[in-house]
């Protein structure tokens, strides 16, 4: 049985016009099992989004291999869902159409929508989408709004529904909540944690926020550099034992302190500056 | 008050201000016309009201030549007269060319989209179209007349050469400006290449593409008129050029205003259609 996600000695070099090539990641090794919730932290610019895009298949490594269930899949596909921080919804489609876009496209393609069965099937898909809307805590009346008529938190809820309706094996979220106010952010964290527990989907969640990582992750990975000149690799990789969590979902006091200390130690060693401030919980 | 950024003219002032130049322009026109007619009652350079209304009647209600008039036109109704009039036949002739050039913009948009979406496509065409874009369309007019003859094709090619590079490049840039997240998202939702190109990217940029076409209407008309003035047997610009030879100012002026009105209406229709078709679109 191959691993769900395996990064083997991955390196990424960017060639920026007029500059020396920049090695962003080097010798990155990471294995992720089905059902894990991996929270990825690290200083800004350390390559978290790059790693996510590698796993998505939106980008190819300059060296090493990225394996999904044992194969290289160098193109994004329906098995890997994606919730970016911005531009996650299609601005020209209503909330409902945003959510049904995936299943409709998959079943009918670009021109199959002219087929006779389409209308009936679309009604079914809409019913299903309403189910997801409710699960995400949205109102029926939001269904026919356009994305720019929604608040940031609502937009991210729709984006999660849009990704989940495809039942992806992996859901990749890139700083999905960092533009939200603390209260909304806490709500969204609870929602994501519940969804993870209920669906068993593997989550990869990039965040700057240590408490968020500690609350959400079943495992925490910190990316960073050993020195300012070097490239990023995995500095810390640790499990968060579920047994250490209290009823609120947070690890108990000692565990919380231990985790935070380990991350901050790594942060100091690798000159990370993780933001502690903006946690809302 | 005049140079205050925070000035808030009331409605009557605003109304007066915005119509003032129109009113004074018209007044100045008739004043000059009057003065010239006192010196020379036959003056044709600045026609007075009588001459203008004669010109309007001729243009709007009479056919170009006596032979073109159908039987019993004298007693026909006004709309019927209008539909056989010189102005209307010219408008139809120009509108046909205009419609053809608009149709030819569809492949231009598709090309721009494909260039932006598919890098191989882009590499293949981009440099060539950038080069093409720098060619002054009017400067190749003689070549066009030699290559395509002086009939319709040459005129439409003039518009194509003049306007399509702009539209292609605009569409290309708009396509490029769609965030990559949207494309990746499309793939993760099971779309294929064409699905992403057409049902995600094209749909998103379409209102902007239409806007860009709308802003280029004037160039389209400019090239259309250039073609018609130089080589044509009909059309609005052909008529204006023809009338110039016998100083038919009393018809030229109504023609010019008519063209402006038409362009305004086309622009308005496109704006309204755009808003109706894309209720989600907020102009940045
Ligand atoms: N397409 C690209 N071309 C050139 N350089 C790039 C490109 N994408 C990213 N980089 C560089 O790679 C480095 C890592 O970028 P990345 O976006 O992965 O960082 P990040 O950890 O996600 O940062 P943040 O926390 O700010 O989102 C940055 O220094 C960035 O400048
Ligand atoms: Mg990032």
Coordinates of C-alpha atoms and ligand atoms in Angstrom, one line a residue:
Chain A
X1 CA 0.0 0.0 0.0
X2 CA 1.7 3.2 -1.1
X3 CA 1.6 6.3 1.0
X4 CA -1.1 8.9 0.3
X5 CA 1.3 11.7 -0.2
X6 CA 5.0 11.3 -0.4
X7 CA 7.6 14.1 -1.0
X8 CA 11.0 12.6 -1.9
X9 CA 14.0 14.8 -1.6
X10 CA 12.1 17.6 -3.2
X11 CA 13.8 20.8 -4.4
X12 CA 12.3 23.8 -6.1
X13 CA 14.3 26.5 -7.9
X14 CA 12.7 29.6 -9.3
X15 CA 14.3 31.4 -12.1
X16 CA 13.4 35.1 -11.8
X17 CA 14.3 37.2 -14.8
X18 CA 17.3 39.3 -14.1
X19 CA 18.2 37.6 -10.8
X20 CA 20.2 34.6 -9.8
X21 CA 18.1 31.4 -9.7
X22 CA 16.5 31.0 -6.2
X23 CA 16.4 27.7 -4.5
X24 CA 13.3 27.9 -2.3
X25 CA 13.0 24.2 -1.2
X26 CA 15.7 21.7 -0.9
X27 CA 15.8 18.1 0.3
X28 CA 12.3 18.2 1.5
X29 CA 11.0 14.8 2.7
X30 CA 7.5 14.3 4.0
X31 CA 5.1 11.5 4.1
X32 CA 1.4 11.9 4.8
X33 CA -1.0 9.1 5.7
X34 CA -4.7 9.0 4.9
X35 CA -6.9 10.8 7.5
X36 CA -4.2 13.0 8.9
X37 CA -4.7 16.7 9.5
X38 CA -1.3 18.3 8.8
X39 CA -0.9 21.9 9.8
X40 CA 2.0 23.5 8.0
X41 CA 3.6 26.6 9.6
X42 CA 6.6 28.7 8.7
X43 CA 7.9 32.2 8.1
X44 CA 6.5 34.1 5.2
X45 CA 8.3 33.3 2.0
X46 CA 9.6 29.9 3.3
X47 CA 7.8 27.9 0.6
X48 CA 4.6 26.8 2.3
X49 CA 2.4 27.7 -0.7
X50 CA 5.0 26.2 -3.0
X51 CA 4.8 22.9 -1.2
X52 CA 1.0 23.0 -1.4
X53 CA 1.1 23.7 -5.1
X54 CA 3.6 20.7 -5.5
X55 CA 1.1 18.4 -3.8
X56 CA -1.8 19.8 -5.8
X57 CA 0.1 19.2 -9.0
X58 CA -0.1 22.8 -10.0
X59 CA 3.7 23.0 -10.0
X60 CA 6.5 20.5 -10.6
X61 CA 9.6 20.0 -8.4
X62 CA 13.0 21.0 -9.9
X63 CA 14.4 17.8 -8.3
X64 CA 13.0 14.9 -6.4
X65 CA 9.5 13.4 -6.7
X66 CA 6.1 14.2 -5.5
X67 CA 4.0 11.0 -5.3
X68 CA 0.3 10.7 -4.7
X69 CA -0.7 7.1 -3.9
X70 CA 2.6 6.1 -5.4
X71 CA 2.3 7.9 -8.7
X72 CA 3.4 11.3 -10.0
X73 CA 0.4 13.3 -10.8
X74 CA 1.7 16.5 -12.3
X75 CA -1.7 18.1 -12.8
X76 CA -4.4 19.2 -10.4
X77 CA -7.3 16.8 -10.5
X78 CA -10.6 16.1 -8.7
X79 CA -9.0 14.0 -6.0
X80 CA -7.2 17.0 -4.5
X81 CA -9.5 19.8 -3.4
X82 CA -8.1 23.3 -3.0
X83 CA -9.2 26.2 -0.9
X84 CA -6.9 29.2 -1.4
X85 CA -6.9 32.4 0.7
X86 CA -8.2 34.5 -2.2
X87 CA -10.0 34.0 -5.5
X88 CA -11.4 30.7 -4.4
X89 CA -14.9 31.3 -5.9
X90 CA -15.9 32.0 -9.4
X91 CA -17.2 35.6 -9.4
X92 CA -19.6 35.1 -12.3
X93 CA -21.5 32.3 -10.7
X94 CA -24.0 32.3 -7.8
X95 CA -23.2 30.5 -4.6
X96 CA -25.3 27.5 -5.7
X97 CA -23.7 27.4 -9.2
X98 CA -20.3 27.6 -7.6
X99 CA -21.0 24.5 -5.5
X100 CA -22.6 22.5 -8.3
X101 CA -19.9 23.5 -10.8
X102 CA -17.7 20.5 -9.9
X103 CA -20.2 17.7 -10.2
X104 CA -21.9 19.3 -13.2
X105 CA -18.7 19.7 -15.0
X106 CA -17.6 16.2 -14.2
X107 CA -20.8 14.6 -15.3
X108 CA -21.6 16.7 -18.3
X109 CA -18.5 18.4 -19.4
X110 CA -18.5 21.5 -21.6
X111 CA -21.2 20.6 -24.1
X112 CA -22.9 17.7 -22.4
X113 CA -25.2 20.2 -20.7
X114 CA -27.3 20.2 -23.9
X115 CA -28.2 16.5 -23.2
X116 CA -31.8 15.9 -22.2
X117 CA -31.1 14.4 -18.7
X118 CA -29.2 17.5 -17.7
X119 CA -32.0 19.6 -16.2
X120 CA -33.3 16.8 -13.9
X121 CA -29.8 15.9 -12.8
X122 CA -29.1 19.6 -12.1
X123 CA -32.0 19.8 -9.8
X124 CA -30.7 16.8 -7.9
X125 CA -27.3 18.3 -7.6
X126 CA -28.8 21.6 -6.4
X127 CA -30.6 19.7 -3.6
X128 CA -27.3 18.1 -2.7
X129 CA -25.6 21.6 -2.7
X130 CA -28.3 22.9 -0.4
X131 CA -27.4 20.1 2.0
X132 CA -23.8 21.3 1.9
X133 CA -24.9 24.9 2.4
X134 CA -26.7 23.9 5.5
X135 CA -23.8 21.9 6.8
X136 CA -21.6 24.9 6.3
X137 CA -24.0 27.0 8.3
X138 CA -25.2 29.1 5.4
X139 CA -28.8 30.3 4.8
X140 CA -31.0 29.1 1.9
X141 CA -31.3 32.8 1.0
X142 CA -27.6 33.0 0.3
X143 CA -27.8 30.4 -2.4
X144 CA -28.5 32.9 -5.2
X145 CA -26.1 35.6 -4.2
X146 CA -22.9 36.3 -6.1
X147 CA -19.6 35.8 -4.2
X148 CA -18.9 39.6 -3.9
X149 CA -22.2 39.9 -2.0
X150 CA -20.9 37.6 0.7
X151 CA -18.7 38.4 3.7
X152 CA -15.2 36.8 3.8
X153 CA -16.2 34.1 6.2
X154 CA -19.2 33.1 4.1
X155 CA -17.1 33.0 1.0
X156 CA -14.7 30.6 2.6
X157 CA -17.6 28.4 3.7
X158 CA -18.9 28.3 0.2
X159 CA -15.3 27.5 -1.0
X160 CA -15.1 24.6 1.4
X161 CA -18.5 23.3 0.3
X162 CA -17.4 23.7 -3.3
X163 CA -14.4 21.5 -2.7
X164 CA -16.0 19.0 -0.4
X165 CA -18.9 18.1 -2.7
X166 CA -16.3 16.5 -4.9
X167 CA -15.4 14.2 -2.0
X168 CA -11.6 14.7 -2.6
X169 CA -9.2 12.3 -0.9
X170 CA -7.1 15.3 0.1
X171 CA -8.2 18.9 0.9
X172 CA -5.5 21.5 0.7
X173 CA -6.1 24.8 2.3
X174 CA -3.7 27.7 2.0
X175 CA -4.1 30.4 4.7
X176 CA -7.8 30.0 4.1
X177 CA -8.7 31.9 7.2
X178 CA -6.0 34.5 7.5
X179 CA -8.2 37.3 6.1
X180 CA -11.0 36.7 8.6
X181 CA -11.8 38.4 11.9
X182 CA -11.0 36.5 15.1
X183 CA -14.6 35.5 15.8
X184 CA -15.3 34.2 12.3
X185 CA -12.0 32.6 12.3
X186 CA -12.7 30.6 15.4
X187 CA -16.1 29.5 13.9
X188 CA -14.4 28.4 10.8
X189 CA -11.8 26.4 12.7
X190 CA -14.5 24.6 14.6
X191 CA -16.2 23.9 11.3
X192 CA -13.1 22.5 9.6
X193 CA -12.3 20.3 12.6
X194 CA -15.8 18.9 12.7
X195 CA -15.7 18.3 8.9
X196 CA -12.3 16.5 9.3
X197 CA -13.7 14.3 12.0
X198 CA -16.9 13.5 10.1
X199 CA -15.5 13.0 6.6
X200 CA -12.1 11.4 7.3
X201 CA -10.7 13.5 4.5
X202 CA -6.9 14.2 4.7
X203 CA -6.3 17.8 5.3
X204 CA -3.2 19.9 4.6
X205 CA -3.6 23.3 6.2
X206 CA -1.1 26.1 5.8
X207 CA -1.2 28.7 8.5
X208 CA 1.0 31.4 10.1
X209 CA -0.8 31.0 13.3
X210 CA 0.6 28.7 15.9
X211 CA -2.6 28.3 18.1
X212 CA -4.5 27.6 14.9
X213 CA -2.0 24.9 13.9
X214 CA -2.1 23.4 17.4
X215 CA -5.9 23.4 17.6
X216 CA -6.5 22.0 14.1
X217 CA -3.6 19.7 13.4
X218 CA -3.2 16.1 14.2
X219 CA 0.3 16.7 13.1
X220 CA 2.4 19.9 12.8
X221 CA 5.0 20.5 10.2
X222 CA 7.2 23.6 10.4
X223 CA 9.1 24.6 7.3
X224 CA 12.1 26.9 7.5
X225 CA 15.7 27.7 6.8
X226 CA 18.7 26.8 8.9
X227 CA 20.3 30.0 7.9
X228 CA 19.2 33.1 6.0
X229 CA 21.1 32.0 2.9
X230 CA 19.9 28.4 2.8
X231 CA 16.7 26.9 1.4
X232 CA 13.8 25.6 3.4
X233 CA 13.3 22.1 4.6
X234 CA 11.2 20.5 7.3
X235 CA 12.5 21.8 10.6
X236 CA 9.9 20.3 12.9
X237 CA 7.5 17.4 12.3
X238 CA 5.5 16.2 15.3
X239 CA 2.3 14.5 16.2
X240 CA -0.3 16.1 18.3
X241 CA -1.7 13.2 20.4
X242 CA -5.5 13.3 20.4
X243 CA -5.4 11.9 23.9
X244 CA -3.9 15.2 25.0
X245 CA -6.9 17.2 23.9
X246 CA -9.4 18.6 26.3
X247 CA -13.1 18.9 25.7
X248 CA -12.7 22.2 23.9
X249 CA -10.5 20.4 21.3
X250 CA -7.3 22.1 22.4
X251 CA -4.4 20.0 23.7
X252 CA -4.2 20.2 27.5
X253 CA -2.1 22.8 29.1
X254 CA 1.2 21.0 29.3
X255 CA 0.9 19.7 25.7
X256 CA 0.0 23.1 24.4
X257 CA 3.0 24.7 26.1
X258 CA 5.3 21.9 24.9
X259 CA 4.1 22.2 21.3
X260 CA 4.3 26.0 21.3
X261 CA 7.8 25.8 22.8
X262 CA 9.0 23.3 20.2
X263 CA 7.6 25.4 17.3
X264 CA 9.1 28.6 18.8
X265 CA 12.5 27.0 19.4
X266 CA 12.5 26.0 15.7
X267 CA 11.3 29.5 15.0
X268 CA 14.3 31.1 16.8
X269 CA 16.8 28.6 15.4
X270 CA 15.5 29.1 11.9
X271 CA 14.7 32.8 12.5
X272 CA 11.0 32.2 12.0
X273 CA 8.6 34.9 13.1
X274 CA 5.4 33.3 13.5
X275 CA 2.5 35.5 14.5
X276 CA 1.1 34.7 17.8
X277 CA -1.2 37.7 18.1
X278 CA -4.1 37.3 15.9
X279 CA -5.7 34.2 17.3
X280 CA -9.3 34.2 18.0
X281 CA -10.6 31.3 20.1
Chain B
X1 CA -16.6 78.0 -6.1
X2 CA -15.0 77.2 -9.4
X3 CA -11.8 75.6 -8.2
X4 CA -13.2 73.9 -5.1
X5 CA -12.8 70.2 -5.0
X6 CA -15.6 69.8 -2.6
X7 CA -18.1 72.0 -4.6
X8 CA -21.6 70.5 -4.8
X9 CA -23.6 72.3 -7.5
X10 CA -27.4 71.9 -7.0
X11 CA -29.5 70.2 -9.6
X12 CA -30.5 73.2 -11.5
X13 CA -26.9 74.5 -11.7
X14 CA -25.7 71.1 -12.7
X15 CA -28.3 70.9 -15.5
X16 CA -27.5 74.4 -16.7
X17 CA -23.8 73.8 -16.6
X18 CA -24.0 70.6 -18.6
X19 CA -26.1 72.0 -21.4
X20 CA -24.5 75.4 -21.6
X21 CA -21.9 74.5 -24.2
X22 CA -24.5 72.8 -26.4
X23 CA -26.8 75.9 -26.2
X24 CA -24.0 78.3 -26.9
X25 CA -22.6 76.2 -29.7
X26 CA -26.0 76.2 -31.4
X27 CA -26.5 79.9 -30.8
X28 CA -23.0 80.7 -32.2
X29 CA -23.8 78.6 -35.3
X30 CA -27.0 80.4 -36.1
X31 CA -25.5 83.8 -35.4
X32 CA -22.7 83.1 -37.9
X33 CA -25.0 81.6 -40.4
X34 CA -27.3 84.6 -40.2
X35 CA -24.4 87.0 -40.6
X36 CA -23.2 85.2 -43.7
X37 CA -26.6 85.1 -45.2
X38 CA -27.0 88.8 -44.9
X39 CA -23.9 89.2 -47.0
X40 CA -24.8 86.4 -49.4
X41 CA -28.3 84.9 -49.3
X42 CA -27.1 81.9 -51.3
X43 CA -24.4 81.0 -48.8
X44 CA -24.0 77.2 -48.5
X45 CA -21.1 77.0 -46.1
X46 CA -23.1 77.5 -43.0
X47 CA -26.6 76.6 -44.0
X48 CA -29.5 78.4 -42.1
X49 CA -32.5 76.7 -40.7
X50 CA -34.4 76.7 -44.0
X51 CA -31.5 75.1 -45.9
X52 CA -30.9 72.6 -43.1
X53 CA -34.5 71.5 -43.0
X54 CA -34.5 71.2 -46.8
X55 CA -31.3 69.0 -46.5
X56 CA -32.9 66.9 -43.8
X57 CA -36.0 66.4 -45.9
X58 CA -33.9 65.4 -48.9
X59 CA -31.7 63.0 -46.9
X60 CA -34.4 61.5 -44.6
X61 CA -37.3 61.3 -47.0
X62 CA -36.1 61.1 -50.6
X63 CA -34.2 58.4 -52.4
X64 CA -30.7 59.0 -53.6
X65 CA -31.7 59.2 -57.3
X66 CA -35.1 59.6 -59.0
X67 CA -34.7 56.1 -60.6
X68 CA -34.4 54.5 -57.3
X69 CA -37.8 55.7 -56.2
X70 CA -40.5 53.0 -56.2
X71 CA -44.0 53.7 -57.7
X72 CA -46.3 56.0 -55.8
X73 CA -43.7 57.2 -53.3
X74 CA -45.2 60.7 -53.3
X75 CA -48.2 59.5 -51.4
X76 CA -46.4 56.9 -49.2
X77 CA -46.4 57.2 -45.4
X78 CA -43.4 58.8 -43.7
X79 CA -41.8 55.6 -42.4
X80 CA -42.0 54.1 -45.8
X81 CA -40.4 57.2 -47.3
X82 CA -37.7 57.0 -44.7
X83 CA -37.0 53.4 -45.5
X84 CA -36.3 54.2 -49.2
X85 CA -34.4 57.4 -48.3
X86 CA -30.8 58.2 -49.2
X87 CA -29.9 58.3 -45.5
X88 CA -31.4 54.9 -44.7
X89 CA -29.9 53.1 -47.7
X90 CA -26.5 54.6 -46.8
X91 CA -27.0 53.5 -43.2
X92 CA -27.9 50.0 -44.2
X93 CA -24.8 49.8 -46.4
X94 CA -22.5 51.0 -43.6
X95 CA -24.2 48.9 -41.0
X96 CA -23.6 45.7 -43.0
X97 CA -19.9 46.4 -43.1
X98 CA -20.0 47.3 -39.4
X99 CA -21.8 44.0 -38.6
X100 CA -19.3 42.0 -40.6
X101 CA -16.4 43.6 -38.7
X102 CA -18.1 42.9 -35.4
X103 CA -18.5 39.3 -36.4
X104 CA -14.9 39.1 -37.2
X105 CA -14.1 40.2 -33.7
X106 CA -15.4 36.9 -32.4
X107 CA -12.5 34.9 -33.7
X108 CA -10.2 37.7 -32.4
X109 CA -11.6 37.1 -28.9
X110 CA -11.3 33.4 -29.2
X111 CA -7.7 33.7 -30.5
X112 CA -6.8 36.1 -27.6
X113 CA -8.3 33.6 -25.1
X114 CA -6.4 30.7 -26.5
X115 CA -3.2 32.7 -26.6
X116 CA -3.7 33.5 -22.9
X117 CA -4.7 30.0 -21.8
X118 CA -2.4 27.8 -23.9
X119 CA 1.2 28.9 -23.7
X120 CA 2.1 27.1 -27.0
X121 CA -0.6 29.0 -28.8
X122 CA 0.6 32.2 -27.1
X123 CA 4.2 31.7 -28.1
X124 CA 3.1 31.0 -31.7
X125 CA 1.1 34.1 -32.2
X126 CA 2.2 36.7 -29.7
X127 CA 5.2 38.2 -31.4
X128 CA 3.5 38.3 -34.7
X129 CA 0.4 40.0 -33.4
X130 CA 2.5 42.5 -31.5
X131 CA 4.2 43.3 -34.7
X132 CA 1.0 43.5 -36.6
X133 CA -0.4 45.8 -34.0
X134 CA 2.3 48.4 -34.8
X135 CA 1.3 48.6 -38.5
X136 CA -0.7 51.7 -39.2
X137 CA -3.7 50.3 -40.9
X138 CA -4.3 53.3 -43.2
X139 CA -0.7 53.0 -44.5
X140 CA -1.5 49.5 -45.9
X141 CA -4.7 50.7 -47.6
X142 CA -3.1 50.8 -51.0
X143 CA -1.8 47.3 -50.5
X144 CA -5.2 46.2 -49.5
X145 CA -6.8 47.7 -52.6
X146 CA -4.3 46.1 -54.8
X147 CA -4.6 42.7 -53.0
X148 CA -8.3 42.6 -52.5
X149 CA -9.6 45.0 -55.1
X150 CA -11.7 48.0 -54.1
X151 CA -14.9 46.1 -53.1
X152 CA -16.2 45.1 -49.7
X153 CA -13.4 42.7 -48.8
X154 CA -10.7 45.4 -48.8
X155 CA -12.8 47.7 -46.6
X156 CA -13.5 44.9 -44.1
X157 CA -9.8 43.9 -44.1
X158 CA -9.0 47.5 -43.3
X159 CA -11.1 47.3 -40.2
X160 CA -9.7 43.8 -39.3
X161 CA -6.1 45.0 -39.6
X162 CA -6.9 48.2 -37.7
X163 CA -8.9 46.8 -34.8
X164 CA -8.4 43.1 -34.3
X165 CA -4.8 43.2 -33.0
X166 CA -6.0 45.5 -30.2
X167 CA -8.9 43.2 -29.3
X168 CA -6.7 40.1 -29.5
X169 CA -4.1 41.6 -27.2
X170 CA -6.7 43.0 -24.8
X171 CA -8.3 39.6 -24.5
X172 CA -4.9 38.0 -24.1
X173 CA -4.1 40.3 -21.3
X174 CA -7.4 39.9 -19.6
X175 CA -7.0 36.1 -19.8
X176 CA -3.6 36.4 -18.3
X177 CA -4.9 38.5 -15.4
X178 CA -7.3 35.8 -14.2
X179 CA -5.7 34.6 -10.9
X180 CA -4.0 31.2 -11.3
X181 CA -6.1 30.0 -8.3
X182 CA -9.1 30.0 -10.5
X183 CA -7.5 27.8 -13.1
X184 CA -6.2 25.3 -10.5
X185 CA -9.6 25.4 -8.8
X186 CA -11.2 24.5 -12.1
X187 CA -9.0 21.5 -12.5
X188 CA -9.6 20.3 -8.9
X189 CA -13.3 20.5 -9.7
X190 CA -12.9 18.1 -12.6
X191 CA -12.8 20.5 -15.5
X192 CA -10.6 19.8 -18.5
X193 CA -8.5 22.4 -20.4
X194 CA -11.4 23.6 -22.6
X195 CA -13.8 23.6 -19.6
X196 CA -11.4 25.9 -17.7
X197 CA -10.8 28.1 -20.7
X198 CA -14.5 28.5 -21.6
X199 CA -16.6 28.0 -18.6
X200 CA -14.3 29.7 -16.1
X201 CA -11.9 32.1 -17.7
X202 CA -13.9 33.3 -20.7
X203 CA -17.1 33.8 -18.6
X204 CA -15.1 35.9 -16.2
X205 CA -13.5 38.2 -18.7
X206 CA -16.4 38.5 -21.1
X207 CA -17.8 41.7 -19.6
X208 CA -14.4 43.3 -19.8
X209 CA -13.9 42.0 -23.3
X210 CA -17.2 43.6 -24.3
X211 CA -16.1 46.8 -22.7
X212 CA -12.9 46.8 -24.6
X213 CA -14.8 46.3 -27.8
X214 CA -17.1 49.1 -26.8
X215 CA -14.2 51.4 -26.3
X216 CA -12.9 50.4 -29.7
X217 CA -16.1 51.2 -31.5
X218 CA -14.7 54.5 -32.5
X219 CA -11.7 52.9 -34.2
X220 CA -13.9 50.5 -36.0
X221 CA -16.0 53.4 -37.3
X222 CA -12.9 55.3 -38.2
X223 CA -11.5 52.6 -40.4
X224 CA -15.0 51.9 -41.8
X225 CA -15.3 55.6 -42.8
X226 CA -11.8 55.7 -44.2
X227 CA -12.5 52.8 -46.4
X228 CA -15.9 54.1 -47.5
X229 CA -14.5 57.6 -48.3
X230 CA -11.7 56.3 -50.4
X231 CA -13.4 53.6 -52.3
X232 CA -17.1 52.9 -52.2
X233 CA -20.4 53.4 -54.1
X234 CA -22.6 53.7 -51.0
X235 CA -22.4 54.1 -47.3
X236 CA -22.6 57.1 -44.9
X237 CA -19.0 58.1 -45.3
X238 CA -19.2 57.7 -49.1
X239 CA -22.1 60.2 -49.0
X240 CA -20.3 62.7 -46.9
X241 CA -17.3 62.6 -49.2
X242 CA -19.5 62.9 -52.2
X243 CA -21.5 65.8 -50.8
X244 CA -18.3 67.7 -50.0
X245 CA -17.7 68.0 -53.8
X246 CA -20.8 70.1 -54.2
X247 CA -20.7 71.8 -50.8
X248 CA -23.8 70.0 -49.6
X249 CA -23.3 71.2 -46.0
X250 CA -27.0 71.2 -45.3
X251 CA -26.9 67.4 -45.8
X252 CA -23.4 66.8 -44.4
X253 CA -24.3 68.3 -41.0
X254 CA -27.4 66.1 -40.5
X255 CA -25.3 63.1 -41.6
X256 CA -22.6 63.8 -39.1
X257 CA -25.1 64.2 -36.3
X258 CA -26.9 61.0 -37.4
X259 CA -23.7 59.0 -37.2
X260 CA -23.0 60.3 -33.8
X261 CA -26.5 59.3 -32.7
X262 CA -26.1 55.9 -34.1
X263 CA -22.8 55.4 -32.4
X264 CA -24.2 56.6 -29.1
X265 CA -27.1 54.1 -29.5
X266 CA -24.8 51.2 -30.3
X267 CA -22.7 52.1 -27.3
X268 CA -25.7 52.4 -25.0
X269 CA -27.1 49.0 -26.2
X270 CA -23.8 47.3 -25.6
X271 CA -23.6 48.8 -22.1
X272 CA -27.1 47.8 -21.2
X273 CA -26.7 44.3 -22.6
X274 CA -23.5 43.9 -20.8
X275 CA -25.1 44.8 -17.5
X276 CA -28.1 42.5 -18.1
X277 CA -25.9 39.6 -19.1
X278 CA -23.5 40.0 -16.3
X279 CA -25.3 41.2 -13.2
X280 CA -22.3 40.1 -11.1
X281 CA -19.9 42.4 -12.8
X282 CA -18.7 45.5 -11.0
X283 CA -16.7 47.9 -13.0
X284 CA -13.4 48.5 -11.3
Ligands
LIG1 N1 6.4 31.9 -9.4 C1 7.4 32.3 -8.7 N2 8.5 32.8 -9.3 C2 9.5 33.2 -8.6 N3 9.6 33.1 -7.3 C3 8.6 32.6 -6.6 C4 7.4 32.1 -7.3 N4 6.5 31.7 -6.4 C5 7.1 31.8 -5.2 N5 8.4 32.4 -5.3 C6 9.3 32.6 -4.2 O1 9.4 31.5 -3.5 C7 9.4 31.7 -2.1 C8 8.4 30.9 -1.4 O2 7.1 31.4 -1.8 P1 5.8 30.8 -1.1 O3 4.6 31.6 -1.8 O4 5.7 29.3 -1.3 O5 6.0 31.2 0.4 P2 5.0 31.1 1.6 O6 5.6 30.3 2.6 O7 3.7 30.6 1.1 O8 4.8 32.6 2.1 P3 3.5 33.3 2.7 O9 3.5 32.9 4.1 O10 3.9 34.7 2.5 O11 2.4 32.9 1.8 C9 9.2 33.2 -1.9 O12 10.5 33.8 -1.6 C10 8.8 33.7 -3.3 O13 9.4 35.0 -3.6
LIG2 MG1 1.7 31.4 0.9

